[in-house]
mmCIF file of C-alpha atoms in Angstrom:
data_model
loop_
_atom_site.group_PDB
_atom_site.id
_atom_site.type_symbol
_atom_site.label_atom_id
_atom_site.label_comp_id
_atom_site.label_asym_id
_atom_site.label_seq_id
_atom_site.Cartn_x
_atom_site.Cartn_y
_atom_site.Cartn_z
ATOM 1 C CA MET S 1 -19.991 27.006 -11.824
ATOM 2 C CA ARG S 2 -16.864 27.815 -9.800
ATOM 3 C CA GLU S 3 -13.514 27.632 -11.557
ATOM 4 C CA ILE S 4 -11.118 24.846 -10.624
ATOM 5 C CA ALA S 5 -7.512 25.230 -9.465
ATOM 6 C CA VAL S 6 -5.201 22.252 -8.941
ATOM 7 C CA PHE S 7 -1.918 22.469 -7.040
ATOM 8 C CA SER S 8 0.698 19.853 -6.229
ATOM 9 C CA GLY S 9 3.022 19.527 -3.295
ATOM 10 C CA SER S 10 6.524 18.181 -3.806
ATOM 11 C CA ALA S 11 5.662 14.559 -2.911
ATOM 12 C CA HIS S 12 4.443 13.379 -6.337
ATOM 13 C CA PRO S 13 4.214 16.160 -8.952
ATOM 14 C CA GLY S 14 4.214 13.607 -11.780
ATOM 15 C CA LEU S 15 0.892 12.173 -10.650
ATOM 16 C CA ALA S 16 -0.590 15.661 -10.256
ATOM 17 C CA ALA S 17 0.453 16.565 -13.808
ATOM 18 C CA GLU S 18 -1.133 13.361 -15.102
ATOM 19 C CA VAL S 19 -4.397 14.066 -13.258
ATOM 20 C CA CYS S 20 -4.477 17.584 -14.719
ATOM 21 C CA ALA S 21 -3.861 16.210 -18.220
ATOM 22 C CA HIS S 22 -6.929 13.971 -17.844
ATOM 23 C CA LEU S 23 -8.977 16.882 -16.477
ATOM 24 C CA GLY S 24 -7.834 19.219 -19.236
ATOM 25 C CA VAL S 25 -6.788 21.927 -16.771
ATOM 26 C CA PRO S 26 -3.337 23.373 -16.059
ATOM 27 C CA LEU S 27 -1.384 22.392 -12.954
ATOM 28 C CA SER S 28 -1.146 25.674 -11.062
ATOM 29 C CA PRO S 29 2.312 26.564 -9.736
ATOM 30 C CA ALA S 30 3.231 26.481 -6.056
ATOM 31 C CA ARG S 31 6.462 27.569 -4.379
ATOM 32 C CA VAL S 32 7.893 25.803 -1.349
ATOM 33 C CA SER S 33 10.763 27.576 0.386
ATOM 34 C CA ARG S 34 12.584 27.280 3.680
ATOM 35 C CA PHE S 35 13.453 29.936 6.225
ATOM 36 C CA ALA S 36 16.945 30.083 7.742
ATOM 37 C CA ASN S 37 15.537 28.394 10.863
ATOM 38 C CA ASP S 38 14.395 25.385 8.717
ATOM 39 C CA CYS S 39 10.665 26.272 8.771
ATOM 40 C CA LEU S 40 8.749 25.703 5.541
ATOM 41 C CA GLU S 41 6.774 28.371 3.697
ATOM 42 C CA VAL S 42 4.307 27.711 0.881
ATOM 43 C CA GLN S 43 2.955 30.150 -1.691
ATOM 44 C CA LEU S 44 0.217 29.163 -4.127
ATOM 45 C CA GLN S 45 1.087 31.123 -7.266
ATOM 46 C CA ALA S 46 -2.334 31.220 -8.923
ATOM 47 C CA ASN S 47 -5.646 32.825 -8.061
ATOM 48 C CA CYS S 48 -7.722 30.833 -5.538
ATOM 49 C CA ARG S 49 -10.454 33.356 -4.733
ATOM 50 C CA GLU S 50 -13.899 31.679 -4.875
ATOM 51 C CA ARG S 51 -12.351 28.737 -6.723
ATOM 52 C CA ASP S 52 -12.690 25.002 -6.141
ATOM 53 C CA VAL S 53 -9.112 24.199 -5.046
ATOM 54 C CA TYR S 54 -7.592 20.690 -5.173
ATOM 55 C CA LEU S 55 -4.297 19.977 -3.418
ATOM 56 C CA ILE S 56 -2.606 16.744 -4.556
ATOM 57 C CA GLN S 57 -0.141 15.299 -2.065
ATOM 58 C CA PRO S 58 0.389 11.674 -0.966
ATOM 59 C CA LEU S 59 2.066 11.314 2.430
ATOM 60 C CA VAL S 60 5.297 9.563 1.470
ATOM 61 C CA ALA S 61 8.848 9.769 2.808
ATOM 62 C CA PRO S 62 9.845 12.151 4.206
ATOM 63 C CA VAL S 63 6.288 11.915 5.561
ATOM 64 C CA GLN S 64 6.489 14.667 8.180
ATOM 65 C CA GLU S 65 7.969 17.120 5.659
ATOM 66 C CA HIS S 66 5.229 16.416 3.145
ATOM 67 C CA LEU S 67 2.527 16.564 5.813
ATOM 68 C CA VAL S 68 3.577 20.033 7.004
ATOM 69 C CA GLU S 69 3.812 21.144 3.387
ATOM 70 C CA LEU S 70 0.220 19.956 2.816
ATOM 71 C CA LEU S 71 -1.027 21.713 5.967
ATOM 72 C CA LEU S 72 0.597 24.956 4.813
ATOM 73 C CA MET S 73 -0.955 24.562 1.344
ATOM 74 C CA CYS S 74 -4.391 24.204 2.954
ATOM 75 C CA ASP S 75 -3.774 27.279 5.080
ATOM 76 C CA ALA S 76 -2.561 29.272 2.074
ATOM 77 C CA ALA S 77 -5.664 28.319 0.042
ATOM 78 C CA ARG S 78 -7.971 29.228 2.929
ATOM 79 C CA GLY S 79 -6.207 32.566 3.374
ATOM 80 C CA ALA S 80 -6.594 33.190 -0.361
ATOM 81 C CA SER S 81 -10.414 32.878 -0.066
ATOM 82 C CA ALA S 82 -10.797 29.520 -1.816
ATOM 83 C CA SER S 83 -14.446 28.511 -2.039
ATOM 84 C CA ARG S 84 -13.703 24.855 -1.202
ATOM 85 C CA ILE S 85 -10.439 23.034 -0.470
ATOM 86 C CA THR S 86 -10.228 19.337 -1.356
ATOM 87 C CA VAL S 87 -7.147 17.413 -0.241
ATOM 88 C CA VAL S 88 -6.379 14.703 -2.786
ATOM 89 C CA MET S 89 -4.322 12.281 -0.702
ATOM 90 C CA PRO S 90 -3.675 9.094 -2.724
ATOM 91 C CA HIS S 91 -1.715 7.603 0.191
ATOM 92 C CA TYR S 92 -2.509 8.405 3.832
ATOM 93 C CA SER S 93 0.471 6.891 5.645
ATOM 94 C CA TYR S 94 -0.854 7.757 9.118
ATOM 95 C CA ALA S 95 -3.823 5.450 8.480
ATOM 96 C CA ARG S 96 -1.667 2.660 9.950
ATOM 97 C CA SER S 97 -1.881 4.431 13.324
ATOM 98 C CA ASP S 98 -5.574 3.636 13.707
ATOM 99 C CA LYS S 99 -6.069 1.938 17.070
ATOM 100 C CA LYS S 100 -4.987 1.859 20.694
ATOM 101 C CA ASP S 101 -3.221 -1.517 20.798
ATOM 102 C CA ALA S 102 -0.706 -0.666 23.551
ATOM 103 C CA PRO S 103 -0.753 1.520 26.690
ATOM 104 C CA ARG S 104 -0.116 5.268 26.275
ATOM 105 C CA ILE S 105 0.101 5.043 22.492
ATOM 106 C CA SER S 106 -0.783 7.842 20.077
ATOM 107 C CA ILE S 107 -3.440 7.415 17.407
ATOM 108 C CA GLY S 108 -1.857 9.395 14.597
ATOM 109 C CA GLY S 109 -4.552 8.647 12.040
ATOM 110 C CA ARG S 110 -7.104 10.667 14.000
ATOM 111 C CA LEU S 111 -4.692 13.446 14.998
ATOM 112 C CA VAL S 112 -3.487 14.101 11.448
ATOM 113 C CA ALA S 113 -7.087 14.061 10.195
ATOM 114 C CA ASP S 114 -7.905 16.776 12.742
ATOM 115 C CA LEU S 115 -4.845 18.785 11.664
ATOM 116 C CA LEU S 116 -5.909 18.696 8.017
ATOM 117 C CA VAL S 117 -9.401 19.934 8.876
ATOM 118 C CA ALA S 118 -8.012 22.615 11.211
ATOM 119 C CA SER S 119 -5.722 23.858 8.421
ATOM 120 C CA GLY S 120 -8.672 24.419 6.094
ATOM 121 C CA ALA S 121 -9.472 21.164 4.283
ATOM 122 C CA SER S 122 -13.195 20.950 3.548
ATOM 123 C CA ARG S 123 -13.096 17.567 1.774
ATOM 124 C CA VAL S 124 -10.690 14.635 1.368
ATOM 125 C CA LEU S 125 -10.231 12.304 -1.600
ATOM 126 C CA ALA S 126 -8.280 9.195 -0.554
ATOM 127 C CA MET S 127 -7.272 5.899 -2.132
ATOM 128 C CA THR S 128 -7.249 2.510 -0.340
ATOM 129 C CA LEU S 129 -6.995 3.538 3.303
ATOM 130 C CA HIS S 130 -5.179 0.973 5.481
ATOM 131 C CA SER S 131 -8.360 0.342 7.505
ATOM 132 C CA PRO S 132 -11.936 1.328 6.586
ATOM 133 C CA GLN S 133 -12.548 2.922 10.005
ATOM 134 C CA VAL S 134 -9.952 5.636 9.243
ATOM 135 C CA HIS S 135 -12.639 7.180 7.016
ATOM 136 C CA GLY S 136 -14.497 8.061 10.223
ATOM 137 C CA PHE S 137 -11.526 9.937 11.694
ATOM 138 C CA PHE S 138 -12.317 12.924 9.451
ATOM 139 C CA SER S 139 -15.000 15.428 10.412
ATOM 140 C CA VAL S 140 -15.358 16.495 6.750
ATOM 141 C CA PRO S 141 -16.648 14.430 3.797
ATOM 142 C CA VAL S 142 -14.264 11.737 2.533
ATOM 143 C CA ASP S 143 -14.444 10.071 -0.881
ATOM 144 C CA HIS S 144 -12.639 6.759 -0.402
ATOM 145 C CA LEU S 145 -11.606 5.157 -3.695
ATOM 146 C CA ASN S 146 -9.817 1.877 -4.342
ATOM 147 C CA ALA S 147 -7.643 0.538 -7.159
ATOM 148 C CA LEU S 148 -9.235 -2.914 -7.415
ATOM 149 C CA ARG S 149 -10.683 -2.243 -10.853
ATOM 150 C CA GLU S 150 -7.339 -1.080 -12.251
ATOM 151 C CA LEU S 151 -5.604 -4.121 -10.769
ATOM 152 C CA ALA S 152 -8.349 -6.474 -11.992
ATOM 153 C CA GLU S 153 -8.127 -5.102 -15.520
ATOM 154 C CA HIS S 154 -4.416 -5.962 -15.538
ATOM 155 C CA PHE S 155 -4.837 -9.516 -14.234
ATOM 156 C CA ARG S 156 -7.694 -10.316 -16.626
ATOM 157 C CA GLY S 157 -4.985 -10.606 -19.273
ATOM 158 C CA TYR S 158 -3.861 -13.901 -17.709
ATOM 159 C CA ASP S 159 -5.372 -17.380 -17.643
ATOM 160 C CA LEU S 160 -7.308 -17.296 -14.361
ATOM 161 C CA SER S 161 -8.821 -20.784 -14.532
ATOM 162 C CA ARG S 162 -6.647 -21.946 -11.611
ATOM 163 C CA ALA S 163 -6.149 -18.605 -9.871
ATOM 164 C CA THR S 164 -6.546 -17.819 -6.168
ATOM 165 C CA VAL S 165 -6.309 -14.351 -4.603
ATOM 166 C CA VAL S 166 -4.488 -14.545 -1.268
ATOM 167 C CA SER S 167 -4.648 -11.909 1.474
ATOM 168 C CA PRO S 168 -1.588 -11.934 3.775
ATOM 169 C CA ASP S 169 -3.845 -11.493 6.813
ATOM 170 C CA LEU S 170 -7.479 -11.655 7.869
ATOM 171 C CA GLY S 171 -7.671 -7.853 8.156
ATOM 172 C CA ASN S 172 -7.337 -7.490 4.384
ATOM 173 C CA ALA S 173 -9.468 -10.558 3.600
ATOM 174 C CA LYS S 174 -12.592 -8.523 2.778
ATOM 175 C CA GLU S 175 -10.671 -6.518 0.184
ATOM 176 C CA ALA S 176 -9.157 -9.713 -1.235
ATOM 177 C CA ALA S 177 -12.613 -11.296 -1.457
ATOM 178 C CA ALA S 178 -13.888 -8.260 -3.372
ATOM 179 C CA PHE S 179 -10.921 -8.501 -5.746
ATOM 180 C CA ALA S 180 -11.508 -12.237 -6.216
ATOM 181 C CA ARG S 181 -15.150 -11.536 -7.110
ATOM 182 C CA LEU S 182 -14.064 -9.028 -9.746
ATOM 183 C CA LEU S 183 -11.831 -11.705 -11.280
ATOM 184 C CA GLY S 184 -14.236 -14.599 -10.697
ATOM 185 C CA VAL S 185 -11.647 -16.656 -8.801
ATOM 186 C CA GLN S 186 -11.124 -18.263 -5.384
ATOM 187 C CA VAL S 187 -9.865 -16.418 -2.303
ATOM 188 C CA ALA S 188 -7.627 -17.409 0.618
ATOM 189 C CA ALA S 189 -6.107 -15.609 3.604
ATOM 190 C CA GLY S 190 -3.129 -15.944 5.910
ATOM 191 C CA ALA S 191 -3.340 -16.155 9.691
ATOM 192 C CA LYS S 192 -0.813 -13.475 10.673
ATOM 193 C CA GLN S 193 0.638 -12.447 14.001
ATOM 194 C CA ARG S 194 2.633 -9.194 14.153
ATOM 195 C CA PHE S 195 5.426 -8.820 16.707
ATOM 196 C CA SER S 196 6.824 -5.458 15.516
ATOM 197 C CA ASP S 197 6.604 -3.121 12.531
ATOM 198 C CA ASP S 198 8.783 -5.423 10.422
ATOM 199 C CA ARG S 199 8.520 -8.825 12.155
ATOM 200 C CA VAL S 200 5.529 -11.053 11.491
ATOM 201 C CA LYS S 201 4.634 -14.739 11.511
ATOM 202 C CA ILE S 202 2.047 -16.373 9.267
ATOM 203 C CA SER S 203 1.181 -19.718 10.826
ATOM 204 C CA ALA S 204 -1.298 -20.947 8.207
ATOM 205 C CA VAL S 205 -3.135 -20.048 5.024
ATOM 206 C CA ILE S 206 -6.887 -20.640 4.990
ATOM 207 C CA GLY S 207 -7.975 -21.732 1.514
ATOM 208 C CA GLU S 208 -6.870 -23.873 -1.424
ATOM 209 C CA ILE S 209 -3.270 -23.201 -2.553
ATOM 210 C CA ALA S 210 -1.856 -26.478 -3.920
ATOM 211 C CA GLY S 211 -1.434 -26.293 -7.698
ATOM 212 C CA ARG S 212 -2.989 -22.813 -7.853
ATOM 213 C CA ASP S 213 -1.803 -19.647 -9.599
ATOM 214 C CA VAL S 214 -1.621 -17.274 -6.644
ATOM 215 C CA ILE S 215 -2.153 -13.495 -6.713
ATOM 216 C CA VAL S 216 -1.062 -12.028 -3.366
ATOM 217 C CA LEU S 217 -3.056 -8.850 -2.677
ATOM 218 C CA ASP S 218 -2.190 -6.275 -0.001
ATOM 219 C CA ASP S 219 -3.027 -2.601 0.432
ATOM 220 C CA GLU S 220 0.625 -1.547 0.664
ATOM 221 C CA ILE S 221 4.105 -3.025 0.603
ATOM 222 C CA ALA S 222 6.656 -1.174 2.739
ATOM 223 C CA LYS S 223 9.562 -3.371 3.873
ATOM 224 C CA GLY S 224 7.921 -6.458 2.382
ATOM 225 C CA SER S 225 8.373 -8.600 5.515
ATOM 226 C CA THR S 226 4.748 -9.786 5.498
ATOM 227 C CA VAL S 227 4.829 -10.813 1.835
ATOM 228 C CA LEU S 228 8.170 -12.599 2.207
ATOM 229 C CA GLU S 229 6.785 -14.555 5.172
ATOM 230 C CA LEU S 230 3.690 -15.435 3.138
ATOM 231 C CA LEU S 231 5.812 -16.656 0.223
ATOM 232 C CA ASP S 232 7.359 -19.305 2.478
ATOM 233 C CA ARG S 233 3.909 -20.630 3.403
ATOM 234 C CA LEU S 234 2.726 -20.588 -0.232
ATOM 235 C CA ARG S 235 5.764 -22.643 -1.307
ATOM 236 C CA GLU S 236 5.160 -25.161 1.466
ATOM 237 C CA LEU S 237 1.546 -25.498 0.329
ATOM 238 C CA GLY S 238 2.523 -26.098 -3.311
ATOM 239 C CA ALA S 239 1.489 -22.924 -5.136
ATOM 240 C CA ARG S 240 2.062 -23.268 -8.891
ATOM 241 C CA THR S 241 2.874 -19.619 -9.691
ATOM 242 C CA ILE S 242 3.007 -16.437 -7.587
ATOM 243 C CA ARG S 243 2.264 -12.843 -8.517
ATOM 244 C CA ILE S 244 2.131 -9.914 -6.079
ATOM 245 C CA ALA S 245 -0.244 -6.936 -6.236
ATOM 246 C CA CYS S 246 -0.759 -3.872 -4.050
ATOM 247 C CA THR S 247 -2.130 -0.348 -4.310
ATOM 248 C CA HIS S 248 0.717 1.498 -2.584
ATOM 249 C CA GLY S 249 4.189 0.346 -3.669
ATOM 250 C CA LEU S 250 6.267 2.051 -0.969
ATOM 251 C CA PHE S 251 9.161 -0.430 -1.311
ATOM 252 C CA ALA S 252 11.197 0.866 1.621
ATOM 253 C CA ALA S 253 14.638 -0.415 2.631
ATOM 254 C CA GLY S 254 15.262 -2.404 -0.546
ATOM 255 C CA ALA S 255 11.945 -4.311 -0.441
ATOM 256 C CA LEU S 256 11.512 -4.322 -4.227
ATOM 257 C CA LYS S 257 14.968 -5.827 -4.734
ATOM 258 C CA ARG S 258 14.300 -8.538 -2.138
ATOM 259 C CA LEU S 259 10.920 -9.464 -3.605
ATOM 260 C CA SER S 260 12.244 -9.434 -7.171
ATOM 261 C CA ALA S 261 15.068 -11.769 -6.129
ATOM 262 C CA GLU S 262 12.536 -14.479 -5.236
ATOM 263 C CA PRO S 263 12.723 -16.786 -8.294
ATOM 264 C CA ASP S 264 9.098 -17.960 -8.118
ATOM 265 C CA VAL S 265 7.674 -14.402 -8.027
ATOM 266 C CA LEU S 266 6.727 -13.770 -11.647
ATOM 267 C CA GLU S 267 5.445 -10.197 -11.325
ATOM 268 C CA ILE S 268 4.987 -7.347 -8.846
ATOM 269 C CA VAL S 269 2.121 -4.985 -9.660
ATOM 270 C CA CYS S 270 1.352 -1.673 -7.931
ATOM 271 C CA THR S 271 -0.230 1.669 -8.799
ATOM 272 C CA ASN S 272 1.305 5.142 -8.947
ATOM 273 C CA THR S 273 -0.385 6.463 -5.793
ATOM 274 C CA VAL S 274 3.199 6.961 -4.593
ATOM 275 C CA PRO S 275 6.377 7.411 -6.630
ATOM 276 C CA VAL S 276 8.638 4.373 -6.871
ATOM 277 C CA PRO S 277 11.660 5.237 -4.673
ATOM 278 C CA ASP S 278 14.831 6.361 -6.442
ATOM 279 C CA GLY S 279 17.042 3.416 -7.273
ATOM 280 C CA GLU S 280 14.173 0.929 -6.778
ATOM 281 C CA ARG S 281 13.559 -0.587 -10.205
ATOM 282 C CA SER S 282 12.908 -4.132 -11.361
ATOM 283 C CA GLU S 283 12.012 -5.896 -14.587
ATOM 284 C CA LYS S 284 9.301 -7.691 -12.603
ATOM 285 C CA LEU S 285 7.640 -4.415 -11.551
ATOM 286 C CA LYS S 286 4.528 -3.149 -13.357
ATOM 287 C CA VAL S 287 3.117 0.247 -12.304
ATOM 288 C CA LEU S 288 -0.509 1.011 -13.175
ATOM 289 C CA SER S 289 -1.830 4.578 -13.295
ATOM 290 C CA ILE S 290 -4.720 5.654 -11.075
ATOM 291 C CA ALA S 291 -4.636 9.205 -12.507
ATOM 292 C CA PRO S 292 -7.751 8.623 -14.694
ATOM 293 C CA ALA S 293 -9.725 7.447 -11.633
ATOM 294 C CA LEU S 294 -8.583 10.403 -9.517
ATOM 295 C CA ALA S 295 -9.324 12.841 -12.353
ATOM 296 C CA GLU S 296 -12.833 11.464 -12.834
ATOM 297 C CA ALA S 297 -13.474 11.678 -9.082
ATOM 298 C CA VAL S 298 -12.274 15.310 -9.048
ATOM 299 C CA ARG S 299 -14.506 16.104 -12.028
ATOM 300 C CA ARG S 300 -17.532 14.559 -10.314
ATOM 301 C CA ILE S 301 -16.843 16.340 -7.020
ATOM 302 C CA HIS S 302 -16.494 19.654 -8.853
ATOM 303 C CA ASN S 303 -19.722 19.121 -10.812
ATOM 304 C CA GLY S 304 -21.702 17.908 -7.799
ATOM 305 C CA GLU S 305 -22.151 14.412 -9.248
ATOM 306 C CA SER S 306 -22.101 11.100 -7.411
ATOM 307 C CA VAL S 307 -18.636 9.698 -6.819
ATOM 308 C CA SER S 308 -19.906 6.474 -5.251
ATOM 309 C CA ALA S 309 -21.830 5.658 -8.439
ATOM 310 C CA LEU S 310 -18.517 5.386 -10.253
ATOM 311 C CA PHE S 311 -16.300 4.016 -7.485
ATOM 312 C CA GLU S 312 -18.821 1.968 -5.573
ATOM 313 C CA ASN S 313 -16.998 -0.162 -3.018
ATOM 314 C CA PRO S 314 -17.011 -3.704 -4.434
ATOM 315 C CA HIS S 315 -17.605 -5.279 -1.024
ATOM 316 C CA SER S 316 -20.445 -2.995 0.063
#
């Protein structure tokens, strides 16, 4: 059996250390430096030859910096004769650029996937991609995990007899339905129209809301504009209580503060796929760890075991 080597970029070293603790292996050191002309250079400071190498790096702000860092890590591992290079990318931010919905527009999700493969990645381990079709952008195997079980375990601690899971839009309704099945509760979805990256309108919510304990589920929360718009509709429809859940808590531009300031929002739950931004803290925020799930997936990949048997997509 090949030896394993795990490296972290600078995006989320805390998560990488936690994954390694669950695996029982050391986090191998890596050095990121910068030339005088601002170009990055990466050195993996542990032996990679004929090893199964895992590079842990979510694409979070500054996204382009962390992306180039990840590409250089892949290239360094390939140049060091790694047997296999698996990119562990808990958050793939370019997954939002997944379709041609305007003339002469770039499709970054596909381009960045090609760049990762060209740099040496032979496998990708991702968590809750923005759209399922992004999986097909990669020409190498992709293990696509989700955090629904971790989120469900948290919410099972509440009285769910009058609970409804609400998706902010129809695009995420399938995921919300899967989550609702895990909890054994009802599901509803908003009818959303997007005008720009941070301007949306939700004209209606399809499903029973009046007198219900609502759990809003989305894949990520960036500026929070969609959730704030949904909260207005939920109030109008007479929701009894409101909790918010997502996998990727990006909380850009003060989103966590704005959501926490809403008096009828009892709790905001996310996972640690991305680090909570500096200065963004709230008593209402609960962060769940997905490190055990990532570690078990890495272990199964390394041992040639089935990953889908453990992380079978709930709505497949």
